[in-house]
Short mmCIF file of C-alpha atoms in Angstrom, two decimals:
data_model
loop_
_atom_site.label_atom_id
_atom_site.label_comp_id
_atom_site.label_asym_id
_atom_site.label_seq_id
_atom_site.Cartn_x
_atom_site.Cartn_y
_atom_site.Cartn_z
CA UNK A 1 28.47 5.84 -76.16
CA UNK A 2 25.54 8.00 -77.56
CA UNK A 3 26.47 11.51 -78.67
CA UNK A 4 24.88 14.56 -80.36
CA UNK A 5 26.96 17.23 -82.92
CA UNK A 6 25.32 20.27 -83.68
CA UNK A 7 27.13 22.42 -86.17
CA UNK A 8 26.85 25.62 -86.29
CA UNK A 9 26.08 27.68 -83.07
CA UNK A 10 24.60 30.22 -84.93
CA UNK A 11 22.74 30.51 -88.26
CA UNK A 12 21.66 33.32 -89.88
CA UNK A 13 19.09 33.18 -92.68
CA UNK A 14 16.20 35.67 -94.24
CA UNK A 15 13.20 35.37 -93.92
CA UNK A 16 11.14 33.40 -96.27
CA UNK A 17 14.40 31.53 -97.02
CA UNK A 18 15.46 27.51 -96.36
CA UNK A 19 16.59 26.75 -93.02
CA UNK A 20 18.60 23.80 -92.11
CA UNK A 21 19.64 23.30 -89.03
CA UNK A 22 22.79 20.42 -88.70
CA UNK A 23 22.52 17.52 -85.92
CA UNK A 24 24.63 14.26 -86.26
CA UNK A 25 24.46 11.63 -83.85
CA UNK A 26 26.67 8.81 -82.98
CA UNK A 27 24.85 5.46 -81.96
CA UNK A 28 25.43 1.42 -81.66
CA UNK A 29 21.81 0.82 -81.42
CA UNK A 30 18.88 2.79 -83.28
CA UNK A 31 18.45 6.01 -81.79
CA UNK A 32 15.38 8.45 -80.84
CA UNK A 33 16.11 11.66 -81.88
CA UNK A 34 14.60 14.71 -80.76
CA UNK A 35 14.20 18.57 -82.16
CA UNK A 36 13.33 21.07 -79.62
CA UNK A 37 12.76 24.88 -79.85
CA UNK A 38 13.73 27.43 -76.56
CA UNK A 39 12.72 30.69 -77.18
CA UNK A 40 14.23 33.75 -74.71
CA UNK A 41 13.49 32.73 -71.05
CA UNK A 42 11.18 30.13 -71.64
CA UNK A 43 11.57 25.89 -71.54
CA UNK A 44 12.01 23.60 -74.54
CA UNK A 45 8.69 22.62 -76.71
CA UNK A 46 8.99 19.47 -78.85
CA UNK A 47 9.03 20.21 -82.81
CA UNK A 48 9.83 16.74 -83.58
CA UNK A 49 11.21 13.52 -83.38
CA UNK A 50 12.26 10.09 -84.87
CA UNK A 51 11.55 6.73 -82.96
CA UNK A 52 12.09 4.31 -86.00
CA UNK A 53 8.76 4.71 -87.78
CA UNK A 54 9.38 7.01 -91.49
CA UNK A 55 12.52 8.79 -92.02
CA UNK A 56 11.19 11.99 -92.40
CA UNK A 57 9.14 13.65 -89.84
CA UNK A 58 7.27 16.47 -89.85
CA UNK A 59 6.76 18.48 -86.82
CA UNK A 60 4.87 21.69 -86.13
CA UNK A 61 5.63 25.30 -87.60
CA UNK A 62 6.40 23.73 -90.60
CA UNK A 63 9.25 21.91 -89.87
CA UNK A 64 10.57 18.48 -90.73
CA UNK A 65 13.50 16.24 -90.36
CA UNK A 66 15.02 12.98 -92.72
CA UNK A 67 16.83 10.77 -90.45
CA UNK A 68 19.77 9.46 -92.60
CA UNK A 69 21.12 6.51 -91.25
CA UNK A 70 24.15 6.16 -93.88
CA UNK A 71 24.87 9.55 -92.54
CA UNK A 72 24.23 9.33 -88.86
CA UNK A 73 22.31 12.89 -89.63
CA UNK A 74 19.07 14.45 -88.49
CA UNK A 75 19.03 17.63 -89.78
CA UNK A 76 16.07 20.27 -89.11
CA UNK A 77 14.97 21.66 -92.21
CA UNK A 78 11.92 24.15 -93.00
CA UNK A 79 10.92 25.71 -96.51
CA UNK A 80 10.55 29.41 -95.85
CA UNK A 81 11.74 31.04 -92.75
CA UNK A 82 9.58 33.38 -90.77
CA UNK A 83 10.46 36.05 -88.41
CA UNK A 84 9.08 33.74 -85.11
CA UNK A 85 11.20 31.23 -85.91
CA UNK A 86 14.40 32.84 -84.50
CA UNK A 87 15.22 31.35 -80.99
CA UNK A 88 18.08 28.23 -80.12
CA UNK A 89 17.16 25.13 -81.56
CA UNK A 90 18.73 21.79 -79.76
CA UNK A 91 18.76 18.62 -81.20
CA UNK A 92 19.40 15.77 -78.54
CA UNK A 93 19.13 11.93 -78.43
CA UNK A 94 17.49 9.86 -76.01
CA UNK A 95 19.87 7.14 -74.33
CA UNK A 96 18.97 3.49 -74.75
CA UNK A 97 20.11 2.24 -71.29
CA UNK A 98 17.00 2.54 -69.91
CA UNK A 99 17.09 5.52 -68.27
CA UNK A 100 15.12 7.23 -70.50
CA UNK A 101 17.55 10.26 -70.12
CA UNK A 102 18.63 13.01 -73.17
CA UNK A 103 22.32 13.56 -74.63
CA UNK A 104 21.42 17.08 -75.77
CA UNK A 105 23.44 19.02 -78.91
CA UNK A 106 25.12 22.31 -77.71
CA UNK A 107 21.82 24.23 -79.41
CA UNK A 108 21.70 26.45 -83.04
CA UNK A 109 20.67 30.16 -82.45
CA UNK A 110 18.60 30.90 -85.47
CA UNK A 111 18.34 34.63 -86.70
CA UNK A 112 16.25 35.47 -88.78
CA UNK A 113 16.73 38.46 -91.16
CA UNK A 114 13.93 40.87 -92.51
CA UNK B 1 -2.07 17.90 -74.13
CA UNK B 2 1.43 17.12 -72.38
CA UNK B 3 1.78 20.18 -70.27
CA UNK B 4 3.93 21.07 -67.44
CA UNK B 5 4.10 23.77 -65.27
CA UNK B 6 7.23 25.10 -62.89
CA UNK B 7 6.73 27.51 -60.38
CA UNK B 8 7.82 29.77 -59.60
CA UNK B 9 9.49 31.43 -62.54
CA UNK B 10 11.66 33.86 -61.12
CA UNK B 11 13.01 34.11 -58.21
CA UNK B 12 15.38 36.23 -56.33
CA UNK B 13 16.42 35.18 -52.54
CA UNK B 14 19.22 35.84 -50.28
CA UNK B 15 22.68 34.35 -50.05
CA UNK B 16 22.14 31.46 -47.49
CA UNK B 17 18.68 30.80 -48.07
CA UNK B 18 17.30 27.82 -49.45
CA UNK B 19 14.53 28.19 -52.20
CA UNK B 20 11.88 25.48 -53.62
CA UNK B 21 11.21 24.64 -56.98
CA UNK B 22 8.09 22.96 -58.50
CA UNK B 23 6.88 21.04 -61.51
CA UNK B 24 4.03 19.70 -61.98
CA UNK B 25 2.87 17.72 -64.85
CA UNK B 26 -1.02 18.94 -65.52
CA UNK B 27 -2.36 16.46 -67.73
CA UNK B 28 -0.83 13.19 -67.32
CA UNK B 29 1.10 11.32 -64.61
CA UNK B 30 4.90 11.06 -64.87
CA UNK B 31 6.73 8.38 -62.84
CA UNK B 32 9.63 10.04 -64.58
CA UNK B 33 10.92 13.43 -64.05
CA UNK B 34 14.13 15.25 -65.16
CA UNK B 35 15.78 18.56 -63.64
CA UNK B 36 18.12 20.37 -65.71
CA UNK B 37 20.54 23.56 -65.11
CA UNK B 38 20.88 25.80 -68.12
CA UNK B 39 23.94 28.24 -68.10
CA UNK B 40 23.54 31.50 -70.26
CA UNK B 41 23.70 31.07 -73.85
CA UNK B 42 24.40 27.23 -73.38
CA UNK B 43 22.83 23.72 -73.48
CA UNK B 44 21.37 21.99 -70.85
CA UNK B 45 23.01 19.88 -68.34
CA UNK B 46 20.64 17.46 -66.37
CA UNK B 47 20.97 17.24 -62.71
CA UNK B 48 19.08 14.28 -61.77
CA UNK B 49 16.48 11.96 -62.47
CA UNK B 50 13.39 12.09 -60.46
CA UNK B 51 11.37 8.91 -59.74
CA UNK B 52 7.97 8.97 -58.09
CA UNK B 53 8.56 7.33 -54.37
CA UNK B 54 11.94 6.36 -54.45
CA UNK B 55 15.24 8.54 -54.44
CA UNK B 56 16.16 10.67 -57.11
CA UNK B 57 19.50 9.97 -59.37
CA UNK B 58 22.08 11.97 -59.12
CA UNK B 59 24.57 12.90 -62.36
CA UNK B 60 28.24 12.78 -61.34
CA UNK B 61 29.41 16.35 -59.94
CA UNK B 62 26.12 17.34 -58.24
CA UNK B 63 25.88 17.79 -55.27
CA UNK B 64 22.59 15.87 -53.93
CA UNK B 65 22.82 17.05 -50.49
CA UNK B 66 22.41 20.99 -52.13
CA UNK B 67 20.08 20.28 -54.39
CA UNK B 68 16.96 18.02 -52.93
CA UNK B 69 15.03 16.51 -55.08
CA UNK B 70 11.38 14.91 -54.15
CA UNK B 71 9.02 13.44 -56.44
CA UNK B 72 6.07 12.46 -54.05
CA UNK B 73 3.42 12.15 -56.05
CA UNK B 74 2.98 10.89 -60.10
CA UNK B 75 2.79 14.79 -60.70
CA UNK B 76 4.64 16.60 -58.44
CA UNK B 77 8.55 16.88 -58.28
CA UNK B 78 10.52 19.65 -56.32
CA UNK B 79 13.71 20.74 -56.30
CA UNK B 80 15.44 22.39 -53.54
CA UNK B 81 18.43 24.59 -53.43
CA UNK B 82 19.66 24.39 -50.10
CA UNK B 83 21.51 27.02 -48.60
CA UNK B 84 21.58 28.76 -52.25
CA UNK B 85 24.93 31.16 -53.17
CA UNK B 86 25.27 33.55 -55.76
CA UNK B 87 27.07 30.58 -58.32
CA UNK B 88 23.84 28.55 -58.21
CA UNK B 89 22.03 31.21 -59.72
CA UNK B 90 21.23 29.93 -63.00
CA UNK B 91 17.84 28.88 -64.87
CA UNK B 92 16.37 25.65 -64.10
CA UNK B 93 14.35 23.44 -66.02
CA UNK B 94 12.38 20.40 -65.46
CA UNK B 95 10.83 17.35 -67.96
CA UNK B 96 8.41 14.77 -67.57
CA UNK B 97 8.28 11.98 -69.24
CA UNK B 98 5.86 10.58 -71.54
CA UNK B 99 4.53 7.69 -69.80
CA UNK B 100 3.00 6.70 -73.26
CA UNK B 101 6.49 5.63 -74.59
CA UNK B 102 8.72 7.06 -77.19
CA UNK B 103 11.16 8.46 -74.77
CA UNK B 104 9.67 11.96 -75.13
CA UNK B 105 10.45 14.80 -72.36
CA UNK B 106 7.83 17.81 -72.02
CA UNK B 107 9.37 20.56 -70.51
CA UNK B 108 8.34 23.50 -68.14
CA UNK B 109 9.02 26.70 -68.70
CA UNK B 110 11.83 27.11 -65.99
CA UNK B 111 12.43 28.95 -63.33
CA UNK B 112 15.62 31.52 -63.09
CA UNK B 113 16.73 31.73 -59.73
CA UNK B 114 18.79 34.87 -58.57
CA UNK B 115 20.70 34.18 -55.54
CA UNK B 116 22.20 37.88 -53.89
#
């Protein structure tokens, strides 16, 4: 069975420091993995993902991903953290039965300190 | 690109009343459509799995009778909360699939319901 850990619920960083944001997956078969940003009251918008092409992705806003297979790890990482950037960050997985459907982490809430 | 819309986005209705739910994919067709309940403060838990012209899939412990779900057309999927009470207030979300491959979801931006 396909599963997603996200550790850490919340994270607190300031700004123009590194963020990294913890997701590790459990998989028999290669997995697509999936970053996703929800800020207040709004849906998800894609910042990345891994479908088996280079382990590190980059997304938008500046942030980027290393899937680690040894690991089972695809943590979020970005260089400098900016004020925007606080909102819940979910990590999820998509199943490989065919049904195209998401295992989603339990989401990161990022704060962002001035 | 890869937009989808939900409307409306909030709204409030009377215990007893059944409210609808759209979401629409804007710029591509989706055979594939996904409604999901979020709880405050937690992940999302899908409800179903919407196919264009056949019946939608239900995930164990929802109740498909309350909450209808028709995808008629390859960019259209509604989802109806029949006879709506006070504990199915909560924010909804939908997804469409990338037909393009990759397994990728777009979402809307929801739609919190209120039920009084």
């Amino acid at each position: 069975a396909q599963s997603v850990t996200q550790l850490g619920s919340h994270v607190s960083v300031s700004e123009g420091a590194l963020v990294l944001l913890r997701c590790n997956y459990s998989s028999s078969v290669p997995p697509y993995l999936f970053w996703y940003v929800q800020y207040p009251n709004q849906g998800l918008q894609l910042l990345l993902k891994y479908t088996s092409a280079a382990t590190l992705v980059k997304g938008i806003n500046g942030f980027e991903a290393e899937f680690k297979k040894s690991e089972t790890s695809f943590h979020l990482t970005k260089p400098s953290a900016h004020m925007s950037d606080a909102a819940e960050y979910f990590c999820a997985v998509s199943l490989t039965s065919g049904t195209y459907k998401y295992i989603f982490g339990t989401g990161t809430r990022l704060k962002v300190l001035a | 690109g890869a937009v989808v819309s939900q409307h409306p986005s909030r709204v409030i209705c009377k215990s007893g009343t059944s409210v609808k739910i759209e979401c629409r994919s804007l710029d591509f067709q989706a055979t594939t459509m996904f409604w999901y309940r979020q709880f405050p403060k937690k992940s999302l838990m899908l409800m179903a799995t919407s196919n264009e012209g056949s019946k939608a899939t239900y995930e164990q412990g929802v109740e498909k009778d309350k909450f209808l779900i028709n995808h008629a057309s390859l960019t259209l999927s509604t989802l109806t909360v029949t006879s709506a009470h006070p504990e199915d207030s909560s924010f909804y979300i939908c997804s469409a699939r990338d037909p393009t491959g990759a397994d990728t979801q777009y979402f809307g931006p929801g739609t919190r319901l209120t039920v009084l």
